[in-house]
Coordinates of C-alpha atoms and ligand atoms in Angstrom, one line a residue:
X1 CA 39.7 242.4 91.3
X2 CA 39.4 240.6 88.0
X3 CA 36.7 242.1 85.8
X4 CA 33.9 239.9 84.8
X5 CA 34.2 241.4 81.3
X6 CA 37.8 241.2 80.0
X7 CA 36.7 242.5 76.6
X8 CA 35.9 245.9 78.2
X9 CA 39.7 246.4 78.5
X10 CA 41.0 244.4 75.6
X11 CA 41.9 245.5 72.1
X12 CA 38.3 245.1 71.0
X13 CA 37.1 248.7 71.2
X14 CA 35.4 248.8 67.8
X15 CA 33.6 245.5 68.2
X16 CA 29.9 245.6 68.6
X17 CA 28.7 244.7 72.1
X18 CA 25.0 245.6 72.6
X19 CA 22.2 246.5 70.2
X20 CA 18.7 247.3 71.3
X21 CA 16.5 248.4 68.4
X22 CA 18.4 251.2 66.5
X23 CA 20.7 252.0 69.5
X24 CA 24.0 250.1 69.9
X25 CA 27.3 250.3 71.7
X26 CA 30.7 249.0 70.8
X27 CA 33.0 247.6 73.6
X28 CA 34.8 251.0 73.6
X29 CA 31.6 252.9 74.1
X30 CA 30.4 250.4 76.7
X31 CA 33.7 250.8 78.6
X32 CA 33.4 254.6 78.6
X33 CA 29.7 254.6 79.7
X34 CA 30.1 252.0 82.4
X35 CA 33.4 253.6 83.6
X36 CA 31.7 257.0 83.9
X37 CA 28.8 255.5 85.9
X38 CA 30.8 253.0 88.0
X39 CA 32.6 255.9 89.6
X40 CA 29.3 257.2 91.1
X41 CA 28.3 253.8 92.4
X42 CA 31.5 252.6 94.2
X43 CA 30.5 253.9 97.6
X44 CA 27.3 251.8 97.8
X45 CA 26.8 248.2 98.8
X46 CA 23.8 247.7 96.6
X47 CA 22.0 249.7 93.9
X48 CA 18.7 249.0 92.2
X49 CA 18.2 249.1 88.4
X50 CA 14.9 249.9 86.8
X51 CA 15.3 247.0 84.4
X52 CA 13.4 247.9 81.3
X53 CA 14.3 245.9 78.1
X54 CA 16.6 248.7 77.0
X55 CA 20.3 249.6 76.5
X56 CA 20.2 251.5 79.8
X57 CA 19.7 248.3 81.9
X58 CA 22.7 246.6 80.4
X59 CA 24.9 249.6 81.0
X60 CA 23.7 250.0 84.6
X61 CA 24.2 246.4 85.5
X62 CA 27.7 246.2 83.9
X63 CA 28.7 249.5 85.6
X64 CA 27.6 248.1 89.0
X65 CA 29.6 244.9 88.5
X66 CA 32.6 246.9 87.3
X67 CA 32.3 249.0 90.5
X68 CA 32.1 245.8 92.7
X69 CA 28.6 246.8 93.8
X70 CA 25.6 244.4 93.8
X71 CA 22.8 245.2 91.4
X72 CA 19.1 244.6 92.2
X73 CA 17.2 244.4 88.9
X74 CA 13.6 245.5 89.3
X75 CA 10.7 244.5 87.1
X76 CA 9.4 247.9 85.9
X77 CA 5.9 246.4 85.8
X78 CA 6.1 245.4 89.4
X79 CA 3.0 246.4 91.3
X80 CA 3.1 248.6 94.5
X81 CA 3.1 245.7 97.0
X82 CA 5.9 243.7 95.2
X83 CA 8.0 246.8 94.6
X84 CA 7.6 248.0 98.1
X85 CA 8.7 244.6 99.5
X86 CA 11.7 244.4 97.3
X87 CA 12.9 247.9 98.0
X88 CA 12.3 247.5 101.7
X89 CA 14.1 244.2 101.8
X90 CA 17.1 245.1 99.7
X91 CA 17.5 248.7 100.8
X92 CA 19.5 249.9 97.7
X93 CA 21.6 253.1 98.0
X94 CA 20.1 254.5 94.8
X95 CA 18.0 253.6 91.8
X96 CA 19.4 253.7 88.3
X97 CA 16.8 254.7 85.8
X98 CA 16.6 255.3 82.0
X99 CA 16.2 259.0 81.5
X100 CA 12.6 260.0 81.3
X101 CA 11.2 256.8 82.9
X102 CA 8.2 257.5 85.0
X103 CA 8.4 255.9 88.4
X104 CA 5.5 254.8 90.6
X105 CA 4.9 256.1 94.1
X106 CA 6.2 252.8 95.7
X107 CA 9.7 253.9 94.8
X108 CA 9.3 256.5 97.5
X109 CA 12.2 258.9 98.3
X110 CA 14.9 256.6 96.8
X111 CA 17.6 258.7 95.1
X112 CA 17.3 258.5 91.3
X113 CA 20.2 258.5 89.0
X114 CA 19.7 258.7 85.2
X115 CA 21.7 256.2 83.2
X116 CA 23.7 257.8 80.5
X117 CA 24.6 255.2 77.8
X118 CA 26.9 257.7 76.1
X119 CA 28.8 258.7 79.2
X120 CA 32.6 259.3 78.8
X121 CA 35.5 260.5 80.8
X122 CA 35.4 258.1 83.7
X123 CA 37.2 254.9 84.2
X124 CA 35.9 252.1 86.3
X125 CA 37.4 252.3 89.8
X126 CA 39.8 249.6 90.8
X127 CA 37.3 247.8 93.0
X128 CA 38.4 245.4 95.8
X129 CA 35.5 243.1 95.1
X130 CA 36.2 239.4 95.7
X131 CA 34.8 236.3 94.0
X132 CA 32.5 235.6 96.9
X133 CA 31.1 239.2 97.0
X134 CA 27.5 239.7 95.8
X135 CA 27.0 240.6 92.2
X136 CA 23.3 240.5 91.8
X137 CA 20.2 240.1 94.1
X138 CA 17.5 238.5 92.0
X139 CA 14.0 238.2 93.5
X140 CA 12.3 234.9 93.0
X141 CA 8.9 233.5 94.2
X142 CA 8.4 230.7 96.7
X143 CA 5.2 228.8 97.5
X144 CA 4.1 231.2 100.2
X145 CA 4.9 234.8 101.2
X146 CA 6.6 237.5 99.2
X147 CA 9.6 236.8 96.8
X148 CA 13.0 236.2 98.3
X149 CA 16.2 237.9 97.1
X150 CA 18.7 235.3 95.9
X151 CA 22.2 236.7 96.5
X152 CA 24.4 235.7 93.5
X153 CA 28.1 236.0 94.0
X154 CA 30.5 237.2 91.3
X155 CA 32.0 233.7 91.3
X156 CA 28.6 232.1 90.3
X157 CA 28.2 234.4 87.3
X158 CA 31.7 233.8 86.0
X159 CA 31.5 230.0 86.5
X160 CA 28.1 229.5 85.0
X161 CA 28.9 231.6 81.9
X162 CA 32.2 229.9 81.4
X163 CA 30.6 226.5 81.8
X164 CA 28.0 227.4 79.2
X165 CA 30.8 228.6 76.9
X166 CA 32.3 225.1 77.1
X167 CA 29.0 223.3 76.6
X168 CA 27.8 225.5 73.7
X169 CA 31.2 226.3 72.1
X170 CA 30.1 229.9 72.7
X171 CA 32.8 232.4 71.5
X172 CA 33.3 236.1 70.7
X173 CA 32.2 235.3 67.2
X174 CA 28.6 234.6 68.3
X175 CA 25.8 237.1 68.0
X176 CA 22.9 236.3 70.3
X177 CA 19.3 237.4 69.7
X178 CA 16.6 237.3 72.3
X179 CA 13.6 239.2 73.6
X180 CA 13.7 238.1 77.3
X181 CA 13.0 240.4 80.2
X182 CA 16.1 241.8 81.9
X183 CA 15.1 241.4 85.6
X184 CA 15.6 237.6 85.7
X185 CA 18.6 235.3 85.3
X186 CA 17.7 234.0 81.9
X187 CA 17.5 237.4 80.1
X188 CA 20.0 239.3 82.2
X189 CA 22.8 236.8 83.2
X190 CA 22.7 234.5 80.2
X191 CA 21.3 236.9 77.7
X192 CA 23.3 240.1 78.4
X193 CA 26.2 239.3 80.7
X194 CA 26.9 236.0 78.7
X195 CA 27.8 237.6 75.4
X196 CA 29.7 240.4 77.1
X197 CA 31.8 237.9 79.1
X198 CA 32.7 236.2 75.8
X199 CA 33.5 239.4 74.0
X200 CA 30.7 238.7 71.5
X201 CA 27.5 240.6 71.0
X202 CA 23.8 240.6 71.7
X203 CA 20.8 242.1 69.8
X204 CA 17.8 242.5 72.1
X205 CA 14.4 242.6 70.4
X206 CA 12.9 245.0 73.0
X207 CA 10.0 242.5 73.1
X208 CA 9.8 239.0 71.7
X209 CA 8.3 238.5 68.2
X210 CA 8.8 235.8 65.6
X211 CA 9.4 238.6 63.1
X212 CA 12.2 240.0 65.2
X213 CA 13.8 236.5 65.6
X214 CA 13.6 235.9 61.8
X215 CA 15.0 239.3 61.0
X216 CA 18.0 239.1 63.3
X217 CA 18.9 235.4 62.6
X218 CA 18.7 236.2 58.8
X219 CA 21.0 239.2 59.4
X220 CA 23.9 237.3 61.0
X221 CA 22.9 236.4 64.5
X222 CA 24.1 232.9 65.4
X223 CA 22.2 232.0 68.6
X224 CA 18.7 232.3 69.9
X225 CA 17.6 232.1 73.6
X226 CA 14.0 231.8 74.6
X227 CA 11.5 230.4 77.0
X228 CA 9.2 227.5 75.8
X229 CA 6.3 229.9 75.2
X230 CA 8.5 231.7 72.6
X231 CA 9.5 228.5 70.9
X232 CA 5.9 227.4 70.9
X233 CA 4.9 230.6 69.1
X234 CA 7.8 230.0 66.7
X235 CA 6.5 226.4 66.1
X236 CA 3.0 227.8 65.5
X237 CA 4.3 230.4 63.0
X238 CA 6.8 228.3 61.0
X239 CA 4.3 226.6 58.6
X240 CA 3.4 229.9 56.9
X241 CA 6.6 231.8 57.3
X242 CA 9.5 230.8 55.0
X243 CA 11.7 233.7 56.4
X244 CA 11.4 232.2 59.9
X245 CA 12.2 228.7 58.6
X246 CA 15.3 230.0 56.8
X247 CA 16.3 231.9 60.0
X248 CA 16.1 229.0 62.3
X249 CA 17.7 226.7 59.7
X250 CA 20.7 228.9 59.6
X251 CA 21.3 229.5 63.3
X252 CA 24.3 227.9 65.0
X253 CA 22.4 227.2 68.3
X254 CA 18.8 227.4 69.4
X255 CA 18.5 227.2 73.2
X256 CA 15.4 226.9 75.3
X257 CA 15.1 227.1 79.1
X258 CA 13.2 228.3 82.2
X259 CA 10.6 225.6 81.8
X260 CA 10.1 222.3 79.8
X261 CA 9.7 222.6 76.1
X262 CA 7.0 220.1 75.1
X263 CA 8.2 217.3 72.8
X264 CA 5.5 218.3 70.3
X265 CA 7.1 221.7 69.8
X266 CA 10.6 220.2 69.6
X267 CA 9.3 217.9 66.8
X268 CA 7.5 220.6 64.9
X269 CA 10.6 222.9 64.8
X270 CA 12.9 220.0 63.8
X271 CA 10.4 218.8 61.1
X272 CA 10.2 222.2 59.5
X273 CA 13.8 223.6 59.9
X274 CA 15.9 220.5 60.3
X275 CA 17.3 222.0 63.5
X276 CA 17.1 220.8 67.0
X277 CA 16.4 223.0 70.0
X278 CA 18.7 222.2 72.9
X279 CA 17.5 222.6 76.5
X280 CA 19.4 223.7 79.6
X281 CA 18.2 223.6 83.1
X282 CA 18.8 226.2 85.8
X283 CA 17.3 228.2 88.6
X284 CA 17.7 231.7 89.9
X285 CA 19.5 230.2 93.0
X286 CA 21.8 227.9 91.1
X287 CA 22.2 229.6 87.7
X288 CA 22.8 226.8 85.2
X289 CA 23.1 223.2 86.2
X290 CA 22.8 221.0 83.1
X291 CA 22.6 221.4 79.3
X292 CA 22.5 219.4 76.2
X293 CA 26.0 220.1 74.8
X294 CA 26.5 221.6 71.3
X295 CA 28.7 218.6 70.5
X296 CA 26.4 216.2 72.3
X297 CA 23.4 214.2 71.1
X298 CA 20.3 216.3 71.2
X299 CA 17.3 214.5 72.5
X300 CA 13.9 216.1 73.0
X301 CA 12.6 216.0 76.5
X302 CA 16.0 216.0 78.3
X303 CA 18.0 218.9 79.8
X304 CA 21.3 217.1 79.1
X305 CA 24.2 216.5 81.4
X306 CA 25.7 218.4 84.4
X307 CA 27.8 221.4 83.3
X308 CA 31.5 221.5 84.1
X309 CA 32.0 222.1 87.9
X310 CA 28.4 221.2 88.8
X311 CA 27.8 218.2 91.1
X312 CA 24.3 216.8 90.6
X313 CA 22.5 213.9 92.3
X314 CA 19.0 212.6 92.6
X315 CA 17.7 211.7 96.1
X316 CA 14.9 209.6 97.4
X317 CA 12.2 211.1 99.7
X318 CA 14.3 210.1 102.8
X319 CA 17.4 212.0 101.4
X320 CA 19.3 208.9 100.3
X321 CA 21.1 209.3 96.9
X322 CA 19.9 207.3 93.9
X323 CA 22.9 205.5 92.4
X324 CA 21.4 203.7 89.4
X325 CA 20.8 205.6 86.1
X326 CA 17.9 203.5 84.9
X327 CA 15.8 206.2 83.3
X328 CA 12.9 205.3 85.6
X329 CA 13.7 206.0 89.3
X330 CA 12.4 209.5 90.2
X331 CA 14.2 211.6 92.7
X332 CA 14.7 215.2 93.7
X333 CA 17.6 217.0 92.0
X334 CA 20.2 218.4 94.4
X335 CA 23.2 220.4 93.2
X336 CA 26.5 221.6 94.6
X337 CA 29.1 223.8 93.0
X338 CA 30.5 227.3 92.4
X339 CA 27.5 228.2 90.4
X340 CA 25.3 228.5 93.5
X341 CA 23.9 231.5 95.3
X342 CA 25.1 232.3 98.8
X343 CA 21.9 233.1 100.6
X344 CA 18.4 234.5 100.5
X345 CA 18.8 238.1 101.6
X346 CA 17.6 238.7 105.2
X347 CA 16.2 235.1 105.3
X348 CA 18.6 232.8 107.2
X349 CA 15.7 230.5 107.9
X350 CA 14.9 230.0 104.3
X351 CA 18.6 229.7 103.3
X352 CA 19.2 227.0 105.9
X353 CA 16.1 225.1 104.8
X354 CA 17.3 225.1 101.2
X355 CA 20.5 223.2 101.8
X356 CA 21.3 219.8 103.3
X357 CA 23.9 219.6 106.1
X358 CA 26.6 218.8 103.6
X359 CA 25.9 221.7 101.3
X360 CA 23.6 220.3 98.6
X361 CA 20.9 222.7 97.4
X362 CA 17.5 221.2 97.2
X363 CA 16.0 222.3 93.9
X364 CA 12.5 220.9 94.4
X365 CA 12.6 219.5 90.8
X366 CA 11.9 215.8 90.3
X367 CA 13.8 214.0 87.6
X368 CA 15.1 210.7 86.3
X369 CA 18.6 210.0 84.8
X370 CA 19.1 207.9 81.7
X371 CA 21.9 205.3 81.5
X372 CA 24.2 207.9 79.7
X373 CA 23.7 210.5 82.5
X374 CA 21.1 212.7 80.7
X375 CA 18.7 214.3 83.1
X376 CA 15.0 214.3 82.4
X377 CA 12.8 216.5 84.5
X378 CA 9.5 214.9 85.3
X379 CA 7.8 217.3 87.7
X380 CA 8.1 219.5 90.8
X381 CA 7.8 218.8 94.5
X382 CA 5.7 221.8 95.3
X383 CA 2.2 222.0 93.7
X384 CA 2.1 225.7 94.8
X385 CA 4.7 226.8 92.3
X386 CA 3.4 227.7 88.9
X387 CA 5.5 228.2 85.8
X388 CA 3.7 230.4 83.3
X389 CA 5.5 231.8 80.3
X390 CA 8.7 230.8 82.0
X391 CA 8.0 232.9 85.0
X392 CA 8.0 231.2 88.4
X393 CA 4.9 232.3 90.4
X394 CA 3.9 231.3 93.9
X395 CA 0.3 230.4 94.5
X396 CA 0.5 231.9 98.0
X397 CA 1.4 235.4 97.0
X398 CA -1.5 235.5 94.5
X399 CA -3.9 234.1 97.1
X400 CA -2.8 236.9 99.6
X401 CA -3.3 239.5 96.9
X402 CA -6.7 238.2 96.0
X403 CA -7.8 238.2 99.7
X404 CA -7.1 241.9 99.8
X405 CA -9.8 242.5 97.3
X406 CA -13.0 243.5 99.0
X407 CA -15.2 241.1 96.9
X408 CA -13.2 238.1 97.9
X409 CA -13.9 236.0 101.0
X410 CA -11.7 233.0 100.3
X411 CA -9.2 232.3 97.6
X412 CA -7.1 229.4 96.3
X413 CA -4.8 229.5 93.3
X414 CA -3.6 226.7 91.1
X415 CA -1.9 226.2 87.7
X416 CA -3.4 224.3 84.9
X417 CA -1.9 223.2 81.6
X418 CA -1.8 225.9 78.8
X419 CA -0.5 225.2 75.3
X420 CA 1.1 228.6 75.0
X421 CA 2.2 229.5 78.6
X422 CA 2.9 226.0 79.8
X423 CA 0.7 226.6 82.8
X424 CA -1.9 229.3 83.3
X425 CA -3.0 230.8 86.7
X426 CA -6.4 229.8 87.9
X427 CA -8.2 231.5 90.8
X428 CA -10.8 229.8 92.8
X429 CA -12.9 232.4 94.7
X430 CA -15.6 232.3 97.3
X431 CA -17.1 235.8 96.8
X432 CA -18.2 238.0 99.7
X433 CA -21.5 238.5 97.8
X434 CA -22.5 235.5 95.7
X435 CA -25.0 237.8 93.9
X436 CA -22.2 240.0 92.5
X437 CA -18.9 238.1 92.4
X438 CA -15.8 240.0 91.2
X439 CA -15.2 239.4 87.5
X440 CA -12.0 238.0 86.0
X441 CA -10.9 241.4 84.6
X442 CA -11.3 243.1 87.9
X443 CA -9.3 240.4 89.8
X444 CA -6.6 240.3 87.1
X445 CA -6.2 244.1 87.3
X446 CA -6.1 243.9 91.1
X447 CA -3.3 241.3 91.1
X448 CA -1.4 243.1 88.2
X449 CA -1.4 246.4 90.1
X450 CA -0.3 244.9 93.4
X451 CA 2.2 242.2 92.2
X452 CA 3.0 242.1 88.5
X453 CA 1.0 241.6 85.2
X454 CA 2.4 238.1 84.6
X455 CA 1.1 237.0 88.0
X456 CA -2.5 237.9 87.1
X457 CA -5.1 235.0 87.0
X458 CA -6.2 234.0 83.5
X459 CA -9.3 232.1 84.7
X460 CA -11.6 232.6 87.7
X461 CA -14.0 230.1 89.1
X462 CA -16.6 231.2 91.7
X463 CA -17.5 228.6 94.4
X464 CA -19.8 228.5 97.4
X465 CA -17.0 227.0 99.5
X466 CA -13.5 225.7 99.1
X467 CA -12.9 222.0 99.6
X468 CA -11.0 221.5 102.9
X469 CA -9.7 218.5 104.8
X470 CA -10.4 217.8 108.5
X471 CA -7.5 220.2 109.4
X472 CA -9.1 223.0 107.5
X473 CA -6.4 222.9 104.8
X474 CA -7.6 223.6 101.2
X475 CA -7.5 220.4 99.1
X476 CA -6.3 221.9 95.8
X477 CA -6.3 218.7 93.9
X478 CA -10.1 218.4 94.6
X479 CA -10.6 221.8 92.9
X480 CA -9.8 220.5 89.5
X481 CA -12.1 217.5 89.9
Ligands
LIG1 C1 -2.1 242.2 80.3 N1 -1.2 243.1 80.5 C2 -1.5 243.8 81.6 C3 -2.8 243.2 82.1 N2 -3.1 242.3 81.2 N3 -1.0 244.8 82.3 C4 -1.5 245.2 83.4 N4 -2.7 244.8 83.9 C5 -3.4 243.8 83.3 N5 -4.5 243.3 83.7 C6 0.0 243.4 79.7 C7 1.2 242.6 80.1 O1 2.0 243.2 81.0 C8 2.0 242.5 78.8 O2 2.7 243.6 78.5 C9 0.9 242.3 77.8 O3 -0.2 242.9 78.4 C10 0.7 240.9 77.5 O4 0.7 240.1 78.7 P1 1.0 238.6 78.8 O5 -0.1 237.9 78.2 O6 1.4 238.3 80.2 O7 2.3 238.5 78.0 P2 2.6 237.5 76.9 O8 2.7 238.1 75.6 O9 1.8 236.3 77.1 O10 4.1 237.0 77.4 C11 4.6 235.9 77.0 C12 6.1 236.0 77.1 C13 6.4 236.3 78.6 C14 6.7 237.0 76.2 C15 6.7 234.6 76.8 O11 5.8 235.4 79.4 C16 7.9 236.4 78.9 O12 8.6 237.3 78.6 N6 8.4 235.3 79.6 C17 9.8 235.2 80.0 C18 9.9 234.9 81.4 C19 11.4 234.7 81.9 O13 12.3 235.4 81.4 N7 11.6 233.8 82.8 C20 13.0 233.5 83.2 C21 12.9 233.3 84.7 P3 4.1 243.6 77.9 O14 4.1 242.7 76.7 O15 4.4 245.0 77.5 O16 5.0 243.1 79.0 S1 13.5 231.7 85.1 C22 15.2 231.9 85.2 O17 15.7 232.9 85.0 C23 15.9 230.5 85.4 C24 17.3 230.8 85.9 C25 16.0 229.8 84.0 O18 16.2 228.6 84.0 O19 16.0 230.5 83.0
LIG2 P1 13.2 230.3 88.5 O1 13.1 230.0 90.0 O2 12.3 231.3 88.0 O3 14.7 230.5 88.3 O4 12.9 228.9 87.8 C1 13.6 227.8 88.0 C2 12.8 226.6 87.7 O5 12.5 226.5 86.3 C3 13.5 225.3 87.9 O6 13.5 224.9 89.3 C4 12.8 224.3 87.0 O7 11.6 223.9 87.6 C5 12.4 225.2 85.8 N1 13.2 225.0 84.7 C6 14.3 225.7 84.2 N2 14.7 225.2 83.1 C7 14.0 224.1 82.8 C8 14.0 223.2 81.7 N3 14.8 223.3 80.7 N4 13.1 222.2 81.7 C9 12.2 222.1 82.8 N5 12.2 223.0 83.8 C10 13.0 224.0 83.8

């Protein structure tokens, strides 16, 4: 098997690899720690990782990949219902945990192994893993039902990271800074595995803050990754923060993704720092599809051009491809290439529905293409998918959770524009008892405890009845009217 991380075996032992707060590992130390752990994992098909924003998560995921074992990153803030579903669906052989982490009851009797970031003595076993073998199973929300596990093969991870290296001129000299969570593609694959595949390094902030970004960029970091909410907070802070202006001004590359960065925020950042943020477009299922290139023309409001190896087309409602790049004709983005996932775990129905007969993946994103091939995303097919803070959240799973609250008779969930989060989650409730309807805080806590805190509603409206059509289907557009 070829390792996904050649630098672990190269003559780079003293080079810094990872830094989280005041703890760091060189490539030599990372090779020792992952080698020691990989030996314990090799006999499993899949292992789960309690993916806190700490050094342990990076070590555990790299160890699994070195052992040729698929890793299932878990959001440590997942509520009981979400966690129960993911563990029941993915059936990991064991759970890798930072020492001392307290685990909720939903973890059940799963064997727990503490992650030792200073482990030594082992060497990564010579795994027989092939390019098409699963590397990660990442859970992602759909419009209805519980999240689905996207199975990402080793090939997809290698291809996407190498395509980004080409587009961004990303090398071992780069030092990345970010504060993204490590249980999704953006923070984990791009933000941790990316620098390690290049033989470069990453400094993780533990949690995002504009101060942390300013500090690290002013202390030698060259690249910043973030979701639009983070760039929005940067844009808000810049005017009164010369250190942050200097930091962004000196960075080699500022990259935004996971949702659209509003043109206003692009413009504010450029006006103050002279720098342009570039956007790339991806999905859990496809990893990265397009990007504005480091050597290309940055243009606010576009996600750039297809990455090397990615085939991309826009199709009409009836599935026929749009052939003219006129910047106006809207179609659904479909993609094909080695960057794609192989399947949704245990969901052949959903996997089949996601692809056309000739292997194009239906993204559900609507876009136009300019004459020079630049892609501009203009919307999404499904109104029941909400993007809040860069997290994808399905209206259906929140509605189901709300209906499990004793004070809720009927529930509908929508997203509405939010300057900070992009969209915020709104719950429309018909209470069991109109005299004492459940309050926002109570419903937010209920959803946070069952699903995850970022899925909690931020606004609640109480109604006497939900608007329904003749078929009894809730008319969500009528709610906002
Ligand atoms: C608040 N909190 C609660 C409750 N209310 N906890 C339990 N119960 C409650 N009722 C906690 C939250 O957990 C959080 O804790 C803190 O209070 C603040 O919550 P929140 O307001 O949600 O956080 P925020 O500060 O607004 O977060 C903004 C953020 C975050 C930092 C931008 O949304 C974020 O990290 N987004 C990144 C999403 C992402 O990586 N998406 C990539 C997926 P604490 O702060 O301790 O957590 S997309 C992808 O991967 C594709 C491939 C792509 O293209 O990239
Ligand atoms: P997820 O399923 O969480 O991986 O989110 C993937 C979705 O995020 C895509 O289908 C897009 O709708 C959205 N997305 C990712 N990057 C961008 C971007 N740069 N601009 C607009 N939308 C984006």
